[in-house]
Amino acid sequence: MKRLFWRIYIYFGAALVVLSVFIGLIYTKLNRGNIVEVYQEQLNVLAANIGEQIRDYVAEDDADGFFSYLTALEDFGEMQNTDIWIMSKSDSKYGMSSDFTNIELENVKLPEKTNTLIDNAYLGKAESYSDFDTIYEKTMIHLASPVVNNGGKIMGVILLNTTVEGQEKTISQYQKYLIISIAIALIASALIVTFFTRQIVHPISKMKRLALELAKGDYVKKTDILRKDEIGDLAKSLDVLSDKLKEAEEMRDNLEQSRRDFFSNVSHELRTPITVLKGYAETLADGYVIEPQKQQEYFSRIVRECSSMERLVSDLLILSKIQNPDFELDFEVINVIAIMQDVLRGMRVMLSEHKMAVSLDYENEMSFALCDYDRIRQLFMVLIQNSVKYSEDGSSIEVYIAKEEGQIVIMITDHGIGIAEEQKEEIFEKFYRGSNHSVKDGSGLGLVVAKGIVERHGGSISVISTLGEGSCFLVRLPEAAPPKM
Ligand code: ADP
């Protein structure tokens, strides 16, 4: 958790610092440029004013007046750290006399740029430049402005050399404020970043904990994060995952339980006939039963138990096959009526033994479905056998095959003992034997096999029944197009 927290924190922090420094630099640069520019403008006005004063003194030829003005001007210049030089070319036509200047340039060595400035001023242009003076170790502004007489002719030039010391002070003052504001902004941002980072990291670590719990197999806990953003979505997915895992675990437990039940049922179902068999066989072997008629009776019982065991084992075998998805059925499009006719033909002897009359009717003689012939045959046999088993001898069974919404519906109706309402679901469960089975033979696997077969065919099986009146088993199979001849 800490690592992500610090990582986000550092990223945000670095971005903020870079931004602050950037803004600070731009601000300082702009500010410095601006201040120097304003100051240059002020100097320009000053030079123009001085120029006008000089023009008046020259016009009146008032050298004394100019002298006192110049003295005051130089005092002012000193205060402002500004050299005010007034110069003129004495040999020029409109040049001023040395009474009105305060410097002779012949002996002064000036930088190249300043000379250009003066030359341009003589041509009538007021210009300035600023640079870093290596002698004074300060930024200097140099400004030259022409002194013009009443006729517009250039008499001389005023040169102002000044430092921007005062202005630099203002700039550093600004910078100080800027640094303080950046520092405050950084602290405020740090607090905000801490808050936001927590908002991200906290739920993530919560989800991590939940994931670890899930990995350990504890599916009870939830993230309890309710947010309408990506993190909220992720948390919800985790909660859903936890629910699903819980469901899967419950299903696994149920499956495990039914597997255990199945084994114990199978063992029980096998043990009973084996015990009985052993009893009869031992009695016969010990020679206690001497009368041939009695012996015969014992042998028939042994045979009966063996057949019931055989039936049970074969039902189990079929069940294990039908429930195994790897066991492939042999599908082909077949007319369901034909299969039913085959089944009834095969059961003729058994039916007549019980004096049962079975009728077969159908809505449409083209009742095709995609079937595994042997399995569907087995399904019909289970249902007809049950109808015979759970009906009085001499009663009747009606088979009707209809078509309904793309399905073939096979209805097997008997007038037997019927099934109680609360048992209608349970009869399709393994080893379930209804309270009505009384002394009839059976394993409780017939309907399970039937249901397995129907489901492997993509169909369904259900029962309508009234206790004491009879039952109707309905099998629905998806209809198939008749095969092309
Ligand atoms: P078994 O017949 O071997 O007991 P089944 O799985 O075939 O096992 O049937 C389960 C139970 O459903 C039976 O014990 C019986 O109670 C009930 N049952 C099945 N078919 C019928 C029917 N046609 N009429 C009444 N009860 C039936």
Short mmCIF file of N, CA, C and O and ligand atoms in Angstrom, two decimals, residues 311 315 382-391 412 414 416-420 423 426-429 431-438 440-449 463 465 470-473, ligand 1:
data_model
loop_
_atom_site.label_atom_id
_atom_site.label_comp_id
_atom_site.label_asym_id
_atom_site.label_seq_id
_atom_site.Cartn_x
_atom_site.Cartn_y
_atom_site.Cartn_z
N ARG A 311 -30.84 -55.87 -12.78
CA ARG A 311 -31.50 -54.66 -13.24
C ARG A 311 -30.85 -53.41 -12.62
O ARG A 311 -30.58 -52.43 -13.29
N ASP A 315 -29.06 -50.52 -14.60
CA ASP A 315 -29.54 -49.13 -14.47
C ASP A 315 -28.40 -48.20 -14.09
O ASP A 315 -28.25 -47.10 -14.65
N VAL A 382 -38.95 -47.70 -19.85
CA VAL A 382 -39.03 -47.37 -18.42
C VAL A 382 -40.43 -46.86 -18.09
O VAL A 382 -41.07 -47.29 -17.13
N LEU A 383 -40.93 -45.94 -18.95
CA LEU A 383 -42.22 -45.29 -18.65
C LEU A 383 -43.39 -46.29 -18.75
O LEU A 383 -44.27 -46.32 -17.90
N ILE A 384 -43.35 -47.15 -19.80
CA ILE A 384 -44.45 -48.13 -19.95
C ILE A 384 -44.39 -49.16 -18.81
O ILE A 384 -45.41 -49.50 -18.20
N GLN A 385 -43.15 -49.60 -18.49
CA GLN A 385 -43.00 -50.58 -17.40
C GLN A 385 -43.55 -50.02 -16.09
O GLN A 385 -44.23 -50.70 -15.34
N ASN A 386 -43.23 -48.73 -15.83
CA ASN A 386 -43.74 -48.10 -14.61
C ASN A 386 -45.27 -48.07 -14.61
O ASN A 386 -45.90 -48.34 -13.61
N SER A 387 -45.84 -47.71 -15.78
CA SER A 387 -47.30 -47.63 -15.87
C SER A 387 -47.92 -48.99 -15.56
O SER A 387 -48.95 -49.08 -14.90
N VAL A 388 -47.26 -50.05 -16.08
CA VAL A 388 -47.77 -51.41 -15.82
C VAL A 388 -47.61 -51.73 -14.33
O VAL A 388 -48.53 -52.20 -13.68
N LYS A 389 -46.38 -51.38 -13.83
CA LYS A 389 -46.04 -51.72 -12.45
C LYS A 389 -46.97 -51.05 -11.45
O LYS A 389 -47.36 -51.65 -10.45
N TYR A 390 -47.31 -49.78 -11.71
CA TYR A 390 -48.11 -49.04 -10.74
C TYR A 390 -49.59 -48.98 -11.11
O TYR A 390 -50.29 -48.04 -10.75
N SER A 391 -50.05 -49.97 -11.90
CA SER A 391 -51.49 -50.06 -12.22
C SER A 391 -51.98 -51.46 -11.85
O SER A 391 -51.19 -52.41 -11.76
N ILE A 412 -47.86 -40.61 -21.91
CA ILE A 412 -48.15 -42.00 -21.54
C ILE A 412 -49.08 -41.95 -20.32
O ILE A 412 -48.65 -41.51 -19.25
N ASP A 414 -51.70 -43.69 -17.62
CA ASP A 414 -52.20 -44.95 -17.01
C ASP A 414 -53.30 -44.61 -16.02
O ASP A 414 -53.56 -43.44 -15.75
N GLY A 416 -53.46 -46.01 -12.90
CA GLY A 416 -52.95 -46.73 -11.74
C GLY A 416 -53.13 -45.96 -10.44
O GLY A 416 -54.05 -45.15 -10.30
N ILE A 417 -52.14 -46.19 -9.56
CA ILE A 417 -52.28 -45.67 -8.19
C ILE A 417 -52.02 -44.16 -8.10
O ILE A 417 -52.37 -43.53 -7.11
N GLY A 418 -51.38 -43.58 -9.12
CA GLY A 418 -51.14 -42.13 -9.12
C GLY A 418 -50.00 -41.72 -8.19
O GLY A 418 -49.45 -42.54 -7.45
N ILE A 419 -49.66 -40.44 -8.26
CA ILE A 419 -48.53 -39.93 -7.47
C ILE A 419 -49.01 -38.72 -6.66
O ILE A 419 -49.70 -37.84 -7.21
N ALA A 420 -48.61 -38.69 -5.40
CA ALA A 420 -49.01 -37.56 -4.54
C ALA A 420 -48.33 -36.28 -5.03
O ALA A 420 -47.19 -36.33 -5.52
N GLN A 423 -44.77 -35.46 -4.24
CA GLN A 423 -43.71 -36.39 -4.70
C GLN A 423 -43.39 -36.21 -6.18
O GLN A 423 -42.48 -36.86 -6.70
N GLU A 426 -39.82 -35.22 -6.63
CA GLU A 426 -38.84 -36.14 -6.03
C GLU A 426 -38.69 -37.45 -6.79
O GLU A 426 -37.63 -38.07 -6.73
N ILE A 427 -39.76 -37.88 -7.49
CA ILE A 427 -39.66 -39.18 -8.18
C ILE A 427 -38.55 -39.21 -9.22
O ILE A 427 -38.10 -40.28 -9.61
N PHE A 428 -38.07 -38.01 -9.64
CA PHE A 428 -36.99 -37.97 -10.65
C PHE A 428 -35.61 -37.97 -9.99
O PHE A 428 -34.60 -37.81 -10.66
N GLU A 429 -35.57 -38.13 -8.66
CA GLU A 429 -34.27 -38.15 -7.98
C GLU A 429 -33.80 -39.57 -7.77
O GLU A 429 -34.59 -40.50 -7.65
N PHE A 431 -32.64 -43.02 -6.52
CA PHE A 431 -33.06 -43.96 -5.47
C PHE A 431 -34.34 -43.54 -4.76
O PHE A 431 -34.66 -44.06 -3.71
N TYR A 432 -35.05 -42.55 -5.35
CA TYR A 432 -36.30 -42.17 -4.70
C TYR A 432 -37.36 -43.18 -5.07
O TYR A 432 -37.61 -43.48 -6.24
N ARG A 433 -38.01 -43.72 -4.05
CA ARG A 433 -39.10 -44.65 -4.31
C ARG A 433 -40.32 -44.10 -3.59
O ARG A 433 -40.30 -43.89 -2.39
N GLY A 434 -41.34 -43.87 -4.34
CA GLY A 434 -42.54 -43.25 -3.78
C GLY A 434 -43.17 -44.11 -2.70
O GLY A 434 -42.94 -45.33 -2.64
N SER A 435 -43.94 -43.44 -1.85
CA SER A 435 -44.62 -44.17 -0.77
C SER A 435 -45.62 -45.15 -1.38
O SER A 435 -46.07 -46.07 -0.73
N ASN A 436 -45.97 -44.95 -2.67
CA ASN A 436 -46.97 -45.80 -3.32
C ASN A 436 -46.37 -47.06 -3.94
O ASN A 436 -47.07 -47.87 -4.50
N HIS A 437 -45.02 -47.20 -3.87
CA HIS A 437 -44.42 -48.33 -4.62
C HIS A 437 -44.76 -49.67 -3.97
O HIS A 437 -44.63 -50.71 -4.59
N SER A 438 -45.18 -49.62 -2.70
CA SER A 438 -45.56 -50.80 -1.88
C SER A 438 -44.58 -51.96 -2.08
O SER A 438 -43.40 -51.82 -1.84
N LYS A 440 -43.83 -53.42 -4.90
CA LYS A 440 -43.35 -53.58 -6.28
C LYS A 440 -41.83 -53.59 -6.32
O LYS A 440 -41.17 -52.90 -5.55
N ASP A 441 -41.29 -54.34 -7.26
CA ASP A 441 -39.84 -54.35 -7.46
C ASP A 441 -39.39 -53.01 -8.01
O ASP A 441 -40.13 -52.37 -8.74
N GLY A 442 -38.19 -52.65 -7.71
CA GLY A 442 -37.68 -51.41 -8.31
C GLY A 442 -36.46 -50.91 -7.57
O GLY A 442 -36.17 -51.35 -6.45
N SER A 443 -35.75 -50.02 -8.22
CA SER A 443 -34.50 -49.51 -7.64
C SER A 443 -34.58 -48.01 -7.36
O SER A 443 -33.72 -47.46 -6.71
N GLY A 444 -35.61 -47.36 -7.90
CA GLY A 444 -35.67 -45.89 -7.77
C GLY A 444 -34.73 -45.22 -8.76
O GLY A 444 -34.38 -44.06 -8.60
N LEU A 445 -34.31 -45.96 -9.79
CA LEU A 445 -33.40 -45.36 -10.78
C LEU A 445 -34.05 -45.16 -12.15
O LEU A 445 -33.54 -44.40 -12.97
N GLY A 446 -35.19 -45.82 -12.36
CA GLY A 446 -35.83 -45.78 -13.68
C GLY A 446 -36.08 -44.36 -14.18
O GLY A 446 -35.65 -44.00 -15.29
N LEU A 447 -36.73 -43.53 -13.38
CA LEU A 447 -37.05 -42.18 -13.82
C LEU A 447 -35.81 -41.28 -13.91
O LEU A 447 -35.78 -40.36 -14.70
N VAL A 448 -34.80 -41.61 -13.09
CA VAL A 448 -33.55 -40.83 -13.18
C VAL A 448 -32.90 -41.08 -14.53
O VAL A 448 -32.45 -40.15 -15.21
N VAL A 449 -32.89 -42.36 -14.94
CA VAL A 449 -32.35 -42.72 -16.25
C VAL A 449 -33.18 -42.02 -17.33
O VAL A 449 -32.63 -41.41 -18.26
N VAL A 463 -44.73 -34.77 -15.09
CA VAL A 463 -45.83 -35.70 -14.80
C VAL A 463 -47.06 -34.94 -14.33
O VAL A 463 -46.95 -33.94 -13.63
N SER A 465 -50.59 -35.97 -12.41
CA SER A 465 -51.12 -37.17 -11.77
C SER A 465 -52.11 -36.83 -10.65
O SER A 465 -52.01 -35.78 -10.02
N GLY A 470 -54.53 -42.16 -11.44
CA GLY A 470 -53.60 -42.48 -12.51
C GLY A 470 -52.64 -41.34 -12.80
O GLY A 470 -52.74 -40.27 -12.21
N SER A 471 -51.69 -41.64 -13.70
CA SER A 471 -50.66 -40.64 -14.01
C SER A 471 -50.50 -40.48 -15.50
O SER A 471 -50.78 -41.41 -16.27
N CYS A 472 -50.00 -39.28 -15.89
CA CYS A 472 -49.67 -39.07 -17.31
C CYS A 472 -48.26 -38.49 -17.36
O CYS A 472 -48.01 -37.40 -16.85
N PHE A 473 -47.34 -39.27 -17.93
CA PHE A 473 -45.96 -38.78 -18.08
C PHE A 473 -45.82 -38.11 -19.44
O PHE A 473 -46.23 -38.67 -20.45
P1 ADP B 1 -38.93 -47.54 -9.26
O1 ADP B 1 -40.07 -47.73 -10.17
O2 ADP B 1 -37.85 -48.54 -9.48
O3 ADP B 1 -39.29 -47.38 -7.85
P2 ADP B 1 -38.62 -45.11 -10.71
O4 ADP B 1 -37.52 -44.14 -10.73
O5 ADP B 1 -39.02 -45.70 -12.00
O6 ADP B 1 -38.21 -46.19 -9.65
O7 ADP B 1 -39.86 -44.41 -10.08
C1 ADP B 1 -39.72 -43.69 -8.89
C2 ADP B 1 -41.04 -43.64 -8.14
O8 ADP B 1 -42.00 -42.91 -8.90
C3 ADP B 1 -41.66 -44.98 -7.95
O9 ADP B 1 -41.18 -45.59 -6.77
C4 ADP B 1 -43.12 -44.65 -7.86
O10 ADP B 1 -43.45 -44.27 -6.54
C5 ADP B 1 -43.29 -43.46 -8.72
N1 ADP B 1 -43.82 -43.76 -10.06
C6 ADP B 1 -43.15 -43.90 -11.21
N2 ADP B 1 -43.99 -44.14 -12.26
C7 ADP B 1 -45.24 -44.17 -11.75
C8 ADP B 1 -46.55 -44.38 -12.31
N3 ADP B 1 -46.74 -44.61 -13.61
N4 ADP B 1 -47.59 -44.32 -11.45
C9 ADP B 1 -47.41 -44.08 -10.18
N5 ADP B 1 -46.23 -43.89 -9.58
C10 ADP B 1 -45.13 -43.91 -10.35
#
